[in-house]
Short mmCIF file of C-alpha atoms in Angstrom, two decimals:
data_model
loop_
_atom_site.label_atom_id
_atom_site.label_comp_id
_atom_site.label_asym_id
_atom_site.label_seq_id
_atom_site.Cartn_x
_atom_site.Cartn_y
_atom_site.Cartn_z
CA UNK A 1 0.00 0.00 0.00
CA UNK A 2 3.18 2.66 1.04
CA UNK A 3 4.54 1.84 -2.31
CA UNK A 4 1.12 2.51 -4.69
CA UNK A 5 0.99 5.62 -2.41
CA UNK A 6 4.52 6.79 -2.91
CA UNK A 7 3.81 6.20 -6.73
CA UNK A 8 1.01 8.76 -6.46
CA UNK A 9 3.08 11.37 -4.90
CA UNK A 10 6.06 10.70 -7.06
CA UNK A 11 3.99 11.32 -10.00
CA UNK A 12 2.94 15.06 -8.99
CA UNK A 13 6.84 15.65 -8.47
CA UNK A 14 7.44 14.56 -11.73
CA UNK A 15 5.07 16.46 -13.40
CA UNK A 16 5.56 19.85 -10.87
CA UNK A 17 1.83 19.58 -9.01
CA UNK A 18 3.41 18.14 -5.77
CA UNK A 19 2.12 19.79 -2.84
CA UNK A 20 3.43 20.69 0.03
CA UNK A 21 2.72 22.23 3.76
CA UNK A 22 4.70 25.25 4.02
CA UNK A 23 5.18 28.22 6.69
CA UNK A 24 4.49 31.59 5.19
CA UNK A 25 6.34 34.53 6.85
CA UNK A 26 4.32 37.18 8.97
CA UNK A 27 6.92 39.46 7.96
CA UNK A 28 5.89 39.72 4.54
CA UNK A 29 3.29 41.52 2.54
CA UNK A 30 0.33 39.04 2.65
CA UNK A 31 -1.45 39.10 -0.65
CA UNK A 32 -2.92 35.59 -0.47
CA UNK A 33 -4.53 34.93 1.64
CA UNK A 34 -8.59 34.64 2.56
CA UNK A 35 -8.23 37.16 5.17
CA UNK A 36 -10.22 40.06 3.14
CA UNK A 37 -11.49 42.38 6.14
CA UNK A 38 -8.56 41.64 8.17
CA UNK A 39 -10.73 39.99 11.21
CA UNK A 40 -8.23 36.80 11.95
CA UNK A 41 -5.73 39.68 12.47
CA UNK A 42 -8.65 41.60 14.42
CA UNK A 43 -6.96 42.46 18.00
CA UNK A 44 -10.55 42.81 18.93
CA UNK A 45 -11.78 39.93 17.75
CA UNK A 46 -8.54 38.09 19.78
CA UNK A 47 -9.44 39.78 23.32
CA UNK A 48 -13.01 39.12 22.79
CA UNK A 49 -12.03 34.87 22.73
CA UNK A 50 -9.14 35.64 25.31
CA UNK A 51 -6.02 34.49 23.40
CA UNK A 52 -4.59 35.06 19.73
CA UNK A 53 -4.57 33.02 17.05
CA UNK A 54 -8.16 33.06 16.00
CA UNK A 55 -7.83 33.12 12.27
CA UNK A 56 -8.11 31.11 9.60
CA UNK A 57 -6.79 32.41 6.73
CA UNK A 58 -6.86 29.79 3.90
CA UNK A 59 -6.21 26.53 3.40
CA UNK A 60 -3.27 23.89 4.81
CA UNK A 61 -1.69 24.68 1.44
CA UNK A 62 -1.90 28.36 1.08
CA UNK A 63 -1.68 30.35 4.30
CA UNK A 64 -3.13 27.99 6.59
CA UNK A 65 0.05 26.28 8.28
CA UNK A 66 2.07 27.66 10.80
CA UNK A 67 4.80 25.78 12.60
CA UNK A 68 2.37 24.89 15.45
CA UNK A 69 0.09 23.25 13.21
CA UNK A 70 3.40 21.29 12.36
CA UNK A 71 4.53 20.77 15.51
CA UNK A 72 0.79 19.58 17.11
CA UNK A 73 1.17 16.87 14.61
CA UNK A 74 4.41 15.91 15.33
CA UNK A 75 3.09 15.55 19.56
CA UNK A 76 0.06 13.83 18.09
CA UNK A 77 2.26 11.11 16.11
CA UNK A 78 4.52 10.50 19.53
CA UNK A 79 1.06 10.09 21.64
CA UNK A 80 -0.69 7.97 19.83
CA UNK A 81 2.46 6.11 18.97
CA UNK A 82 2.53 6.69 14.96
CA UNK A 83 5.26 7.76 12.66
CA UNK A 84 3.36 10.66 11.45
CA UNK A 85 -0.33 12.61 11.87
CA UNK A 86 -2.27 14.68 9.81
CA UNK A 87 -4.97 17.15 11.58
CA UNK A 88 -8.22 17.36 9.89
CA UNK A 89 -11.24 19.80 10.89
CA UNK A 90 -13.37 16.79 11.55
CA UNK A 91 -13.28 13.08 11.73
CA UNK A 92 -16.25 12.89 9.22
CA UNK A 93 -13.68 14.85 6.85
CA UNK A 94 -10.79 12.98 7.50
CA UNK A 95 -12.60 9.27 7.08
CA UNK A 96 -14.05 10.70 4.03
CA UNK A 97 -10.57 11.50 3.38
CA UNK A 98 -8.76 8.17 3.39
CA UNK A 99 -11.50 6.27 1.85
CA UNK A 100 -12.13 8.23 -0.89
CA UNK A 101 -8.16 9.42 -1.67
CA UNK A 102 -6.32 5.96 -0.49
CA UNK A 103 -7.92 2.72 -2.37
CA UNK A 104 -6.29 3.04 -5.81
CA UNK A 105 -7.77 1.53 -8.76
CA UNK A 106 -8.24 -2.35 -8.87
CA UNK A 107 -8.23 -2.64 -4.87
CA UNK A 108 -10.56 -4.09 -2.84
CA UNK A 109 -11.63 -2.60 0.64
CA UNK A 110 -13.34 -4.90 2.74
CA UNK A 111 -15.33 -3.09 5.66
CA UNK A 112 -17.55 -4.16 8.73
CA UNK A 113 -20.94 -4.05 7.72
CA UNK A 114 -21.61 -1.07 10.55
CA UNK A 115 -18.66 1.06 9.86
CA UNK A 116 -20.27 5.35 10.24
CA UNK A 117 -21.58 6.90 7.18
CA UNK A 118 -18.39 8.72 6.80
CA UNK A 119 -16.57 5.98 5.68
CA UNK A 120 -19.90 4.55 3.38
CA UNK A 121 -19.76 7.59 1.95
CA UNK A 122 -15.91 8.06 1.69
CA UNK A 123 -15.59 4.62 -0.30
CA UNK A 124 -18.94 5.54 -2.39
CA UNK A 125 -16.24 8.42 -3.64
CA UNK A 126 -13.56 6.54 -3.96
CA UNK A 127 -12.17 4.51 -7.49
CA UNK A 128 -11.87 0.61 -5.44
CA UNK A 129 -14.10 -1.87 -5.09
CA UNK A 130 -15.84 -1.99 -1.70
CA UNK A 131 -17.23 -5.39 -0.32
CA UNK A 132 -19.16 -5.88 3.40
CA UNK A 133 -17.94 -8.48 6.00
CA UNK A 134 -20.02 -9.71 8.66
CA UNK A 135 -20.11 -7.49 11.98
CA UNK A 136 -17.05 -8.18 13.90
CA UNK A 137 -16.90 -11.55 12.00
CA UNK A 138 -12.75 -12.33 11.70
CA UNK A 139 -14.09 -15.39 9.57
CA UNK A 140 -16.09 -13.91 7.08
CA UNK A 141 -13.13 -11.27 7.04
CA UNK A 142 -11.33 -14.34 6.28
CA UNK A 143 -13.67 -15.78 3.59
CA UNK A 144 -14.14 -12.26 1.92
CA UNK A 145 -10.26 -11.23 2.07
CA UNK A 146 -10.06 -15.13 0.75
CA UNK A 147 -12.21 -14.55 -2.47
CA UNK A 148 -11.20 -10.94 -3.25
CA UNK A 149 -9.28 -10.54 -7.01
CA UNK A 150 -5.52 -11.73 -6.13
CA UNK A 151 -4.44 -8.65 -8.05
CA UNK A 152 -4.50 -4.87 -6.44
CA UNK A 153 -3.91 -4.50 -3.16
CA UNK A 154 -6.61 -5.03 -0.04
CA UNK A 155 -7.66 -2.67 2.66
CA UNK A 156 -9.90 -3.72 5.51
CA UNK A 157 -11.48 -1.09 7.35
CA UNK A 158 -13.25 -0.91 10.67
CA UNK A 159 -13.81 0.54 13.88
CA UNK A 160 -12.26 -0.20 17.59
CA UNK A 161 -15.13 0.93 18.99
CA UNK A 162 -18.54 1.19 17.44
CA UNK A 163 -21.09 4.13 18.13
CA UNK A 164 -24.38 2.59 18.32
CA UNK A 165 -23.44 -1.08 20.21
CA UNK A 166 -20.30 -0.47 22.14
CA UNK A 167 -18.85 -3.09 20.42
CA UNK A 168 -15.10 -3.61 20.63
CA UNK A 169 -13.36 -5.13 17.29
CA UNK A 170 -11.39 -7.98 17.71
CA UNK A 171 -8.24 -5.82 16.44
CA UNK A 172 -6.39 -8.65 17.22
CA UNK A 173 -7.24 -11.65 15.65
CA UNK A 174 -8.07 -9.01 12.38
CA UNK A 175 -4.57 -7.97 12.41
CA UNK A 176 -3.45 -11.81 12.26
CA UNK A 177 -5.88 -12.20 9.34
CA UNK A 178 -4.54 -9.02 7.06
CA UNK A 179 -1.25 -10.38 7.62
CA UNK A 180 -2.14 -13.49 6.40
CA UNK A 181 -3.35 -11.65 3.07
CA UNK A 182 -1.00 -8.89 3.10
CA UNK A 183 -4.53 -6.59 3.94
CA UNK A 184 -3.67 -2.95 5.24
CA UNK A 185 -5.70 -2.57 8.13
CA UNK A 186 -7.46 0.70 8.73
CA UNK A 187 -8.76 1.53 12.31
CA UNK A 188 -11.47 4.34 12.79
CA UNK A 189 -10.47 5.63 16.62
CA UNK A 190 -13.30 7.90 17.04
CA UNK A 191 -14.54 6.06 20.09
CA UNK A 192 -11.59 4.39 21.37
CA UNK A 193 -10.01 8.13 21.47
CA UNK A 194 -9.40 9.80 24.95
CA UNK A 195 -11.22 6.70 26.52
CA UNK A 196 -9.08 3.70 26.26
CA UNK A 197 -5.57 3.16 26.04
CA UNK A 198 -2.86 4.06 27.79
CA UNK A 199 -3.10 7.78 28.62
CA UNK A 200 -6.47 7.53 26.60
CA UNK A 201 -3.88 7.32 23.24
CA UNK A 202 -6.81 4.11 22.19
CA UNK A 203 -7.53 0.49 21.73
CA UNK A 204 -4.73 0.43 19.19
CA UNK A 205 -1.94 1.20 21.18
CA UNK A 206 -3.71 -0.46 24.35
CA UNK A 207 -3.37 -3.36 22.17
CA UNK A 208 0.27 -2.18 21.44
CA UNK A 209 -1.03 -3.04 17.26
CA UNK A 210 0.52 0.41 16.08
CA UNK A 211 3.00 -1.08 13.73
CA UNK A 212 0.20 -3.72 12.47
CA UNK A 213 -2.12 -1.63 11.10
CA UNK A 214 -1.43 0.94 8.65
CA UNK A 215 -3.39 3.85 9.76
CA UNK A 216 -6.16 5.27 12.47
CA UNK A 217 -8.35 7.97 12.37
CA UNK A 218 -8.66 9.99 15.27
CA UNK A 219 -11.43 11.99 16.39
CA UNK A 220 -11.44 14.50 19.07
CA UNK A 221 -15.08 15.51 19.22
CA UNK A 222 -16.04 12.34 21.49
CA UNK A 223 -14.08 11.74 24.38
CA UNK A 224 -11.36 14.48 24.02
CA UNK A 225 -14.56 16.96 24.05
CA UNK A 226 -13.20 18.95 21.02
CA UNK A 227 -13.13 19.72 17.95
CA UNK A 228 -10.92 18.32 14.82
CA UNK A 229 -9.22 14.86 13.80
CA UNK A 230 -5.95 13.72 12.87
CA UNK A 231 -4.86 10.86 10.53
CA UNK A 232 -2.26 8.95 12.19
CA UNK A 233 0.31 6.54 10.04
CA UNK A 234 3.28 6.77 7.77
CA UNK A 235 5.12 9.63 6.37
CA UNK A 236 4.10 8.48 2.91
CA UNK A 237 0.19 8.58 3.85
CA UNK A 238 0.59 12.01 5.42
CA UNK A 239 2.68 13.40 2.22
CA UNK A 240 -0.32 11.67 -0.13
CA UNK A 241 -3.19 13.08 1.71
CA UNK A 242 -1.48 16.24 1.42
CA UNK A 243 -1.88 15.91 -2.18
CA UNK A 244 -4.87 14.18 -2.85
CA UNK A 245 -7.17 14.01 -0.15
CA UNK A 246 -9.89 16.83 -1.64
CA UNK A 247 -11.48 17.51 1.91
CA UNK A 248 -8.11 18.59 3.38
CA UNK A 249 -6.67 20.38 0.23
CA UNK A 250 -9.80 22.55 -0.61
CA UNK A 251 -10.70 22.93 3.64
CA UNK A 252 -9.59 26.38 5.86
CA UNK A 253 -7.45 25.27 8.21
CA UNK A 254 -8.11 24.65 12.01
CA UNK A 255 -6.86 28.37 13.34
CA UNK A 256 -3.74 28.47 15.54
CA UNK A 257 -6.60 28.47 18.85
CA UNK A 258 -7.76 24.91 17.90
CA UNK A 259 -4.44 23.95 17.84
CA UNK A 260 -3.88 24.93 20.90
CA UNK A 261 -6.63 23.17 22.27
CA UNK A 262 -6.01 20.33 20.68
CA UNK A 263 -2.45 20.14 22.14
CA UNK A 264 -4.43 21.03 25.81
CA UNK A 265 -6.73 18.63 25.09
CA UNK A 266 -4.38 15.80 24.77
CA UNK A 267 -1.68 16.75 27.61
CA UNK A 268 -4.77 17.11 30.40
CA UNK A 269 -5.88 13.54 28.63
CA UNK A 270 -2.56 12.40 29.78
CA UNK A 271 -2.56 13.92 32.96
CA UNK A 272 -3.16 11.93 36.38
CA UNK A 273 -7.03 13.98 36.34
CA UNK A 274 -6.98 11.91 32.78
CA UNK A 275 -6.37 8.81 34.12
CA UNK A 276 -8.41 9.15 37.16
CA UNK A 277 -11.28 10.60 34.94
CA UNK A 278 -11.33 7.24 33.00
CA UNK A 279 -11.06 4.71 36.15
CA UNK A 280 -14.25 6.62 37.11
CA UNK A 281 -15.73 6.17 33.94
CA UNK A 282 -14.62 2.58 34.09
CA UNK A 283 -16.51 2.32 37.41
CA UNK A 284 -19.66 4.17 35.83
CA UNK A 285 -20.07 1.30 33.44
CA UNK A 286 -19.62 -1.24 35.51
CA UNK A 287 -22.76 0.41 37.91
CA UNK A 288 -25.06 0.82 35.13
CA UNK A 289 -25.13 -2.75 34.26
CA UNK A 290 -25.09 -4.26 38.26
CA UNK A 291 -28.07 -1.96 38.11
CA UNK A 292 -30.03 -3.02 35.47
CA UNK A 293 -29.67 -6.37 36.25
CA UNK A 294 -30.84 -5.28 39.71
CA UNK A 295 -33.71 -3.55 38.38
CA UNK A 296 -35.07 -6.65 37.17
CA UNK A 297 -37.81 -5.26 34.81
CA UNK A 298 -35.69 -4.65 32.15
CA UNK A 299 -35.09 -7.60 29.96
CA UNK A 300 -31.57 -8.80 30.20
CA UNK A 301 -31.66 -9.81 26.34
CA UNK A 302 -32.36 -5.86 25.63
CA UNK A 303 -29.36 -5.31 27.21
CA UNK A 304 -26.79 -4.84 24.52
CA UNK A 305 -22.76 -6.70 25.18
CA UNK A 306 -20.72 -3.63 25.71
CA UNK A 307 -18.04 -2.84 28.09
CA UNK A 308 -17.73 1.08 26.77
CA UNK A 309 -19.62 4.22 27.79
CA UNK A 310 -21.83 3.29 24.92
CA UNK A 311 -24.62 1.49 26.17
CA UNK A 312 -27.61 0.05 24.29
CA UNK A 313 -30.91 -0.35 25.54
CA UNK A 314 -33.01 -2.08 22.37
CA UNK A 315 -36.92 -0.97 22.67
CA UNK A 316 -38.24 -2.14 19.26
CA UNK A 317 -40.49 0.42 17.02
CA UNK A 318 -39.15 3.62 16.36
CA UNK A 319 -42.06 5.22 18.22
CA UNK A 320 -41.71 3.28 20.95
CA UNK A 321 -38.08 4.19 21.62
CA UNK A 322 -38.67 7.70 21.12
CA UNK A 323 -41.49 7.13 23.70
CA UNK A 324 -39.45 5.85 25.80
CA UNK A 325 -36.74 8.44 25.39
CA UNK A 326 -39.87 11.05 26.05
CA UNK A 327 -40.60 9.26 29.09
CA UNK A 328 -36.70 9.67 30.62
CA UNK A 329 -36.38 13.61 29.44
CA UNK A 330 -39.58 14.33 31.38
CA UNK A 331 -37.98 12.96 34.45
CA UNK A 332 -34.85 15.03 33.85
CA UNK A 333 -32.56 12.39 31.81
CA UNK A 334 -31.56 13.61 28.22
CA UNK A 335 -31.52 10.41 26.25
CA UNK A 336 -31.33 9.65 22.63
CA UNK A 337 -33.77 6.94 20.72
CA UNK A 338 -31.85 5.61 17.81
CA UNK A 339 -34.30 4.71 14.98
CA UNK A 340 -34.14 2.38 11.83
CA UNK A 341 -32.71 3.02 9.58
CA UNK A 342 -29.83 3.86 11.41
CA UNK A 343 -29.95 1.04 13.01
CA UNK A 344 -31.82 -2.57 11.49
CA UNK A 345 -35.50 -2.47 11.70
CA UNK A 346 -36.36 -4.19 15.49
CA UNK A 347 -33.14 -2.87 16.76
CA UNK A 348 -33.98 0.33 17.63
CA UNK A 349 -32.87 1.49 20.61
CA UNK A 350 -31.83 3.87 23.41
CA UNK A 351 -28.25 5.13 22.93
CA UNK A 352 -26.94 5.62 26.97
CA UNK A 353 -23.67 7.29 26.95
CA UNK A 354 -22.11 6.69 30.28
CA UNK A 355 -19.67 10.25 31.88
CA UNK A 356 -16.70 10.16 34.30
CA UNK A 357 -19.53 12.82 36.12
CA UNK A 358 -22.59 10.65 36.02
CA UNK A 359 -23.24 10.51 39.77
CA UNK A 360 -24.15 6.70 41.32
CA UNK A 361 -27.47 8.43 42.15
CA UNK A 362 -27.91 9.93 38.76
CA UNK A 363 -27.21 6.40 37.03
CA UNK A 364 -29.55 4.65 39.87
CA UNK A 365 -32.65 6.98 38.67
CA UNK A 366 -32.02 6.86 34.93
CA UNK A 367 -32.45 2.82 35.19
CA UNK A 368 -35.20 2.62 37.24
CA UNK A 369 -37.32 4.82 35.18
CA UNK A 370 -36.41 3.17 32.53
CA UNK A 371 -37.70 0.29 33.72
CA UNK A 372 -40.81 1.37 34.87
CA UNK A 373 -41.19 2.88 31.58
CA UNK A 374 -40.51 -0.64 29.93
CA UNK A 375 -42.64 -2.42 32.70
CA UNK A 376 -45.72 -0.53 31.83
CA UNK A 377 -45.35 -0.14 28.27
CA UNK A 378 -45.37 -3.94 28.01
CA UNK A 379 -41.83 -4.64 26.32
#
């Protein structure tokens, strides 16, 4: 995969269209960039946010680096254990990125059958061919990666931790299967992110798989509680995005403030109040599920496997889980039903996203309305 990548970027060098990430000087004339009324240089609009830095000016590749957009992605390479990152103003973007940019012509991506829309609708974009595996199924990834065309190469693509079930992918065992094929496996972090791993850097570097797969998408809007991604893998992937990738090349940059929250984000993630935020989270999880076996009216089997802050509560109908998620925000709990088609018809569901600062009290309340709720609604 490095080497149909390295092709790509070879070719724009040959023919003069490489692109590249460069620092423009403040000390010169500015005549290009997006800037026309002169607000990210506004010192009112910087004391009215509380800190400089505010602007974005253009794009990665016209005005919109600066050496701390450089060196964020160098810190966010060493944290989450990857030879190089790319920052991207949102995961959507960036898995909508990959997919569409990476798979070259006559490839074959394999992906779990609930991967998010964003990569759907990055590999709808993109030139391979795309092909469904079973949910979490390292067999049928076996059996598909088994009957895909022998030429091109193969790219499996997945989540570690998926956003309507909780499920954790069996990384793992996949990781023994693409090297059995000689698969590049891509891992979409968004959940994983901030929550699990050492220091909250994931499940792939929990799983200490950094140098097995060949990329991971990470999004800070879930547990990092910010906004922006980053594309984490080799130098080569970084240097082709730069080039190819349409949503980063034709996007404003991230201003010099979100990269300074993103660097925040990540050091207080490391930080002992990170790692004590997550056993408590860890302890959250672990209540919600004593009680709702404790609660007794709610059916065991509706009870979705997950041992993440993502927990699934399956009320079948569409109106009847928005009823019940009526029922809960009356009593003062904001829950979210989770209706077909996003999710198979009879799945649908309440989506219960556990916090480090969900009291024991809080958590007690939530599941025994719930289950009064289910009790006299008759599921």
């Amino acid at each position: 995969m490095e080497e149909a990548l390295a092709a790509a970027v070879a070719k724009r060098e040959a023919d003069g269209s490489r692109r590249r990430l460069t620092v423009l000087s403040d000390a010169n004339v500015d005549f290009c960039s997006n800037d026309y009324l002169g607000f990210a240089r506004s010192e009112a609009l910087a004391a009215a946010i509380g800190h400089g830095g505010h602007g974005s000016t253009g794009s990665r590749l016209v005005t919109g680096t600066t050496q701390l957009h450089l060196d964020v992605e160098e810190e966010l390479a060493a944290f989450y254990g990857f030879p190089a990152a790319l920052v991207f103003n949102s995961g959507y973007l960036a898995n909508l990125s990959v997919l569409s940019a990476v798979p070259q012509p006559g490839d074959t991506v394999l992906y779990d059958a609930l991967v998010h829309n964003s990569c759907r609708e990055g590999l709808r974009l993109g030139r391979a061919a795309a092909v469904a595996f079973a949910h979490n199924d390292v067999a049928d990834l076996r059996a598909q990666l088994a009957a895909a065309p022998a030429t091109g190469n193969k790219l499996v693509v997945v989540e570690s931790v998926y956003s309507m079930d909780g499920h954790v992918a069996p990384l793992a065992d996949m990781v023994a299967v693409c090297k059995a094929f000689g698969a590049a496996l891509i891992v979409d972090e968004a959940h994983g992110c901030a929550v699990d791993g050492p220091h909250g850097a994931g499940v792939v570097r929990r799983l200490g798989l950094e140098r097995d797969v060949f990329c991971c998408i990470y999004t800070f809007g879930k547990g990092m509680g910010i906004h922006g991604a980053a594309v984490c893998g080799p130098p080569v992937l970084k240097e082709y995005l730069v080039n190819y990738a349409r949503p980063f090349v034709y996007s404003t940059s991230l201003p010099p403030a979100d990269m300074l929250t993103i660097r925040a984000a990540h050091a207080h993630c490391a930080s002992a109040a990170g790692d004590a935020a997550r056993c408590r989270l860890a302890t959250r999880i672990a209540r919600f599920r004593q009680q709702v076996v404790l609660a007794g009216a709610i059916p065991l089997a509706s009870l979705l496997e997950s041992a993440t802050a993502i927990q699934g509560v399956v009320v079948p109908g569409n109106d009847r889980a928005l009823a019940a998620a009526a029922h809960l925000r009356l009593r003062g709990f904001n829950v979210v039903a989770i209706r077909a088609p996003t999710v198979p018809l009879g799945s649908e569901r309440l989506r219960i996203i556990l916090h480090a600062y969900n009291s024991d009290s809080e958590i007690d309340a939530l599941v025994a309305h719930l289950a009064t709720f289910l009790a006299t609604a008759n599921l």
